[in-house]
């Protein structure tokens, strides 16, 4: 499409504390898992170059702190995001219930131009843990994601590296699409005051 | 509880004049008129308290002060009566080495409590180690006070007998210095806590004695003390993969080889500094028996210089507690911590849920918090993790306006490495009230305010750096009118510097040196160190154009500063070291200003966009000798202008 020197895709990972946001990012970027990740304070990001079809893009992945109050820190960096990954822990019902709140929070803070078409992706993490401990079934999760507006859903294990690559592949493709579409709305998202939310996000009232 | 009704301890000043007749009068801060008479009485009692006898037999029959008892001087219940003492929880033995086990074993036998270590202690005291010279090449002193001006208590030559360079002194090679066990197990550390635990048990039998959970609580508390005995240089022999605190030497940014190369020099520096401190204590008429001093020299330029060069590691817990006014806080709240812990044992709420998740994510690379040897060891909770849980849960109950905030786990975890959990708890209370006010509140406004202050500092002191980072997300220049509301993206990274007191930001030994200063010099230290870091990373940043790369450079740079002296030399360098001119008064005023600005912005629910290019909301005027009256007048005028332009 438009001629760009370098395609930068900005991706934000959100979700409750302890669901494995840092682990997912590390697994995708560095192909490793550690038992020694510390709780994330503030925000952190990693970048990764990856090929999409015939072009190479740089993906900039932002890892965030999961505790609610960290939303009071500068969440300005949500703006200009091309995709948002919502993570929950399949063994933790509460983290699943928070998904909608995280989605709404993101839409408010990021001030995206067309909330209904903005690409989200939901990841149910920690499927490596004992099946008996699992509290959110695939069926239930898939159903909710449909209600959220046909959001793609993946189940992963950041620990064992299961499905992580696949999930991020969809992330990168959807993000690229969004980035290209974003160009047309460039004027809009420079305007911090203008929040297009009221009444527009009709499809996420589940 | 009762604590809230009292004056914050931070506002009071202990008077040490009674114990230091040699010290220059000028340097003893005046005792405030409304000082708690109770406290002053206790303070006076201190010097006269009989010292713990070190002949290994005589530990009791000492009259004890009513509410708190310093290490080494307190009454001690005969050992055999304590159920706790004879059931040390040995679960930690799986993760500590045999050296510590022998320490535990020692406490089974009352008669041997002190003597064996005392012998080691005394014989090691006689070791002469060179390196006194650097006192006079000190460059951390405030520029306004020269070394010659600083008061040097007159010390008679006889006072030095314990460092006498006698010909019989063993000769140490460089290698043996590195491995020298110059820090000793301090039995008084354990004794202090246990006697205190006994005191608690005896003083409130109805509430605590007989509660099974409380007993097991106390016993695991005692095991937590063990870590403090392992902070000795020998524990970081060059072959070990962990440092003396149990952290892995290797990090993403520092290789083990780099660590060892640095450590072989730095450990010698530490030995020198320890000798200096011992001399200072002696000169101030203070003791450091069993390597567990309770009282420290009163404030002076000299002490400040010493602190900037680092407090001996094994004294840190006591020194931090002393200079942060922990003793006062604890004395005012005797028994409060245990009561909170007892009442929160079965607590389940939103805070405890997050606390549970963070326990294993606090210091996962530290042996005392999580052993990573086997799966089974990983899943077994260490006593320090259990202590961490109790401290954080108790804290969330005690200060509901904060509750639990991620990053408090790092602060508490760090404190637990150096002191018992009751003290760690009160230190956490002091830190969040005095040094990092509002930083962990529900809306984190304090941290946003501090980032505003920091950005104003950078703008003022490092204009070139500001040109790089003082931009909005889309690369637009932030104006004086909006920078405090739309903080630059880099504050996302610097916020964690403040929230976690540089833990996880700087390498561990470097963090410790920063903390030494914080408790002596207050929160301006955080800003000074931050500005120094920006200054140090500046050459790297000026090479970069991309905003995100700049962010990353600033985020990663501190993690490489393995040598604390590099940072401190920069911060307190003689010419233009930030450490010399950013005063606490300025920081406080600036905090006030930023906070008001942000509040008024929030109230108006809109952003100020000032058109006047040259408009400055806040001027640093240290060069003009800013006083508060002038500053307030200045501010009033600006606010008037602001309102008009609005």
PDB file of N, CA and C in Angstrom, chain B residues 71-105:
ATOM      1  N   UNK B  71      19.385  -4.124  70.424  1.00  0.00           N
ATOM      2  CA  UNK B  71      20.131  -5.363  70.347  1.00  0.00           C
ATOM      3  C   UNK B  71      21.273  -5.363  71.342  1.00  0.00           C
ATOM      4  N   UNK B  72      21.410  -6.463  71.978  1.00  0.00           N
ATOM      5  CA  UNK B  72      22.595  -6.632  72.793  1.00  0.00           C
ATOM      6  C   UNK B  72      22.481  -6.058  74.169  1.00  0.00           C
ATOM      7  N   UNK B  73      21.375  -5.403  74.482  1.00  0.00           N
ATOM      8  CA  UNK B  73      21.302  -4.844  75.812  1.00  0.00           C
ATOM      9  C   UNK B  73      20.067  -5.315  76.559  1.00  0.00           C
ATOM     10  N   UNK B  74      19.222  -6.001  75.902  1.00  0.00           N
ATOM     11  CA  UNK B  74      17.932  -6.315  76.493  1.00  0.00           C
ATOM     12  C   UNK B  74      17.938  -7.479  77.444  1.00  0.00           C
ATOM     13  N   UNK B  75      16.861  -7.548  78.175  1.00  0.00           N
ATOM     14  CA  UNK B  75      16.661  -8.682  79.053  1.00  0.00           C
ATOM     15  C   UNK B  75      16.404  -9.894  78.195  1.00  0.00           C
ATOM     16  N   UNK B  76      16.897 -10.974  78.620  1.00  0.00           N
ATOM     17  CA  UNK B  76      16.648 -12.171  77.855  1.00  0.00           C
ATOM     18  C   UNK B  76      16.106 -13.255  78.759  1.00  0.00           C
ATOM     19  N   UNK B  77      14.987 -13.790  78.385  1.00  0.00           N
ATOM     20  CA  UNK B  77      14.409 -14.870  79.168  1.00  0.00           C
ATOM     21  C   UNK B  77      15.369 -16.056  79.071  1.00  0.00           C
ATOM     22  N   UNK B  78      15.533 -16.767  80.142  1.00  0.00           N
ATOM     23  CA  UNK B  78      16.418 -17.941  80.062  1.00  0.00           C
ATOM     24  C   UNK B  78      16.009 -18.819  78.892  1.00  0.00           C
ATOM     25  N   UNK B  79      16.958 -19.273  78.191  1.00  0.00           N
ATOM     26  CA  UNK B  79      16.701 -19.948  76.931  1.00  0.00           C
ATOM     27  C   UNK B  79      15.772 -21.137  77.055  1.00  0.00           C
ATOM     28  N   UNK B  80      15.909 -21.885  78.116  1.00  0.00           N
ATOM     29  CA  UNK B  80      15.175 -23.154  78.197  1.00  0.00           C
ATOM     30  C   UNK B  80      13.679 -22.950  78.280  1.00  0.00           C
ATOM     31  N   UNK B  81      13.228 -21.767  78.696  1.00  0.00           N
ATOM     32  CA  UNK B  81      11.797 -21.570  78.833  1.00  0.00           C
ATOM     33  C   UNK B  81      11.128 -21.287  77.499  1.00  0.00           C
ATOM     34  N   UNK B  82      11.901 -21.024  76.500  1.00  0.00           N
ATOM     35  CA  UNK B  82      11.272 -20.653  75.240  1.00  0.00           C
ATOM     36  C   UNK B  82      10.981 -21.876  74.385  1.00  0.00           C
ATOM     37  N   UNK B  83       9.717 -22.040  74.019  1.00  0.00           N
ATOM     38  CA  UNK B  83       9.387 -23.174  73.155  1.00  0.00           C
ATOM     39  C   UNK B  83       9.929 -22.927  71.753  1.00  0.00           C
ATOM     40  N   UNK B  84      10.052 -21.676  71.417  1.00  0.00           N
ATOM     41  CA  UNK B  84      10.460 -21.332  70.060  1.00  0.00           C
ATOM     42  C   UNK B  84      11.925 -21.637  69.830  1.00  0.00           C
ATOM     43  N   UNK B  85      12.699 -21.237  70.808  1.00  0.00           N
ATOM     44  CA  UNK B  85      14.121 -21.325  70.640  1.00  0.00           C
ATOM     45  C   UNK B  85      14.594 -22.744  70.378  1.00  0.00           C
ATOM     46  N   UNK B  86      13.890 -23.696  70.951  1.00  0.00           N
ATOM     47  CA  UNK B  86      14.366 -25.059  70.798  1.00  0.00           C
ATOM     48  C   UNK B  86      13.750 -25.792  69.632  1.00  0.00           C
ATOM     49  N   UNK B  87      12.940 -25.090  68.925  1.00  0.00           N
ATOM     50  CA  UNK B  87      12.401 -25.710  67.716  1.00  0.00           C
ATOM     51  C   UNK B  87      12.680 -24.828  66.517  1.00  0.00           C
ATOM     52  N   UNK B  88      13.931 -24.570  66.265  1.00  0.00           N
ATOM     53  CA  UNK B  88      14.172 -23.741  65.089  1.00  0.00           C
ATOM     54  C   UNK B  88      13.693 -24.484  63.856  1.00  0.00           C
ATOM     55  N   UNK B  89      12.974 -23.798  63.056  1.00  0.00           N
ATOM     56  CA  UNK B  89      12.463 -24.431  61.846  1.00  0.00           C
ATOM     57  C   UNK B  89      13.631 -24.585  60.887  1.00  0.00           C
ATOM     58  N   UNK B  90      13.931 -25.781  60.582  1.00  0.00           N
ATOM     59  CA  UNK B  90      15.144 -26.002  59.809  1.00  0.00           C
ATOM     60  C   UNK B  90      14.890 -26.122  58.326  1.00  0.00           C
ATOM     61  N   UNK B  91      13.691 -25.803  57.940  1.00  0.00           N
ATOM     62  CA  UNK B  91      13.404 -25.966  56.517  1.00  0.00           C
ATOM     63  C   UNK B  91      14.368 -25.156  55.658  1.00  0.00           C
ATOM     64  N   UNK B  92      14.830 -24.060  56.215  1.00  0.00           N
ATOM     65  CA  UNK B  92      15.737 -23.236  55.422  1.00  0.00           C
ATOM     66  C   UNK B  92      17.064 -23.945  55.192  1.00  0.00           C
ATOM     67  N   UNK B  93      17.314 -24.944  56.035  1.00  0.00           N
ATOM     68  CA  UNK B  93      18.609 -25.616  55.930  1.00  0.00           C
ATOM     69  C   UNK B  93      18.803 -26.237  54.552  1.00  0.00           C
ATOM     70  N   UNK B  94      17.696 -26.508  53.897  1.00  0.00           N
ATOM     71  CA  UNK B  94      17.841 -27.061  52.560  1.00  0.00           C
ATOM     72  C   UNK B  94      18.470 -26.061  51.604  1.00  0.00           C
ATOM     73  N   UNK B  95      18.247 -24.819  51.939  1.00  0.00           N
ATOM     74  CA  UNK B  95      18.731 -23.826  50.982  1.00  0.00           C
ATOM     75  C   UNK B  95      19.944 -23.038  51.465  1.00  0.00           C
ATOM     76  N   UNK B  96      20.293 -23.192  52.708  1.00  0.00           N
ATOM     77  CA  UNK B  96      21.492 -22.486  53.138  1.00  0.00           C
ATOM     78  C   UNK B  96      22.621 -23.479  53.330  1.00  0.00           C
ATOM     79  N   UNK B  97      23.788 -22.967  53.421  1.00  0.00           N
ATOM     80  CA  UNK B  97      24.901 -23.886  53.468  1.00  0.00           C
ATOM     81  C   UNK B  97      25.206 -24.333  54.896  1.00  0.00           C
ATOM     82  N   UNK B  98      26.166 -25.187  55.013  1.00  0.00           N
ATOM     83  CA  UNK B  98      26.434 -25.788  56.298  1.00  0.00           C
ATOM     84  C   UNK B  98      26.902 -24.765  57.320  1.00  0.00           C
ATOM     85  N   UNK B  99      27.463 -23.703  56.811  1.00  0.00           N
ATOM     86  CA  UNK B  99      27.922 -22.667  57.716  1.00  0.00           C
ATOM     87  C   UNK B  99      26.774 -22.151  58.576  1.00  0.00           C
ATOM     88  N   UNK B 100      25.666 -21.880  57.937  1.00  0.00           N
ATOM     89  CA  UNK B 100      24.526 -21.368  58.674  1.00  0.00           C
ATOM     90  C   UNK B 100      23.917 -22.405  59.586  1.00  0.00           C
ATOM     91  N   UNK B 101      23.975 -23.635  59.157  1.00  0.00           N
ATOM     92  CA  UNK B 101      23.444 -24.688  60.011  1.00  0.00           C
ATOM     93  C   UNK B 101      24.195 -24.728  61.324  1.00  0.00           C
ATOM     94  N   UNK B 102      25.506 -24.533  61.219  1.00  0.00           N
ATOM     95  CA  UNK B 102      26.269 -24.577  62.456  1.00  0.00           C
ATOM     96  C   UNK B 102      25.877 -23.413  63.359  1.00  0.00           C
ATOM     97  N   UNK B 103      25.437 -22.338  62.727  1.00  0.00           N
ATOM     98  CA  UNK B 103      24.972 -21.213  63.540  1.00  0.00           C
ATOM     99  C   UNK B 103      23.713 -21.606  64.285  1.00  0.00           C
ATOM    100  N   UNK B 104      22.826 -22.266  63.588  1.00  0.00           N
ATOM    101  CA  UNK B 104      21.580 -22.692  64.234  1.00  0.00           C
ATOM    102  C   UNK B 104      21.886 -23.636  65.386  1.00  0.00           C
ATOM    103  N   UNK B 105      22.748 -24.595  65.108  1.00  0.00           N
ATOM    104  CA  UNK B 105      23.082 -25.571  66.133  1.00  0.00           C
ATOM    105  C   UNK B 105      23.592 -24.894  67.400  1.00  0.00           C
TER     106      UNK B 105
END
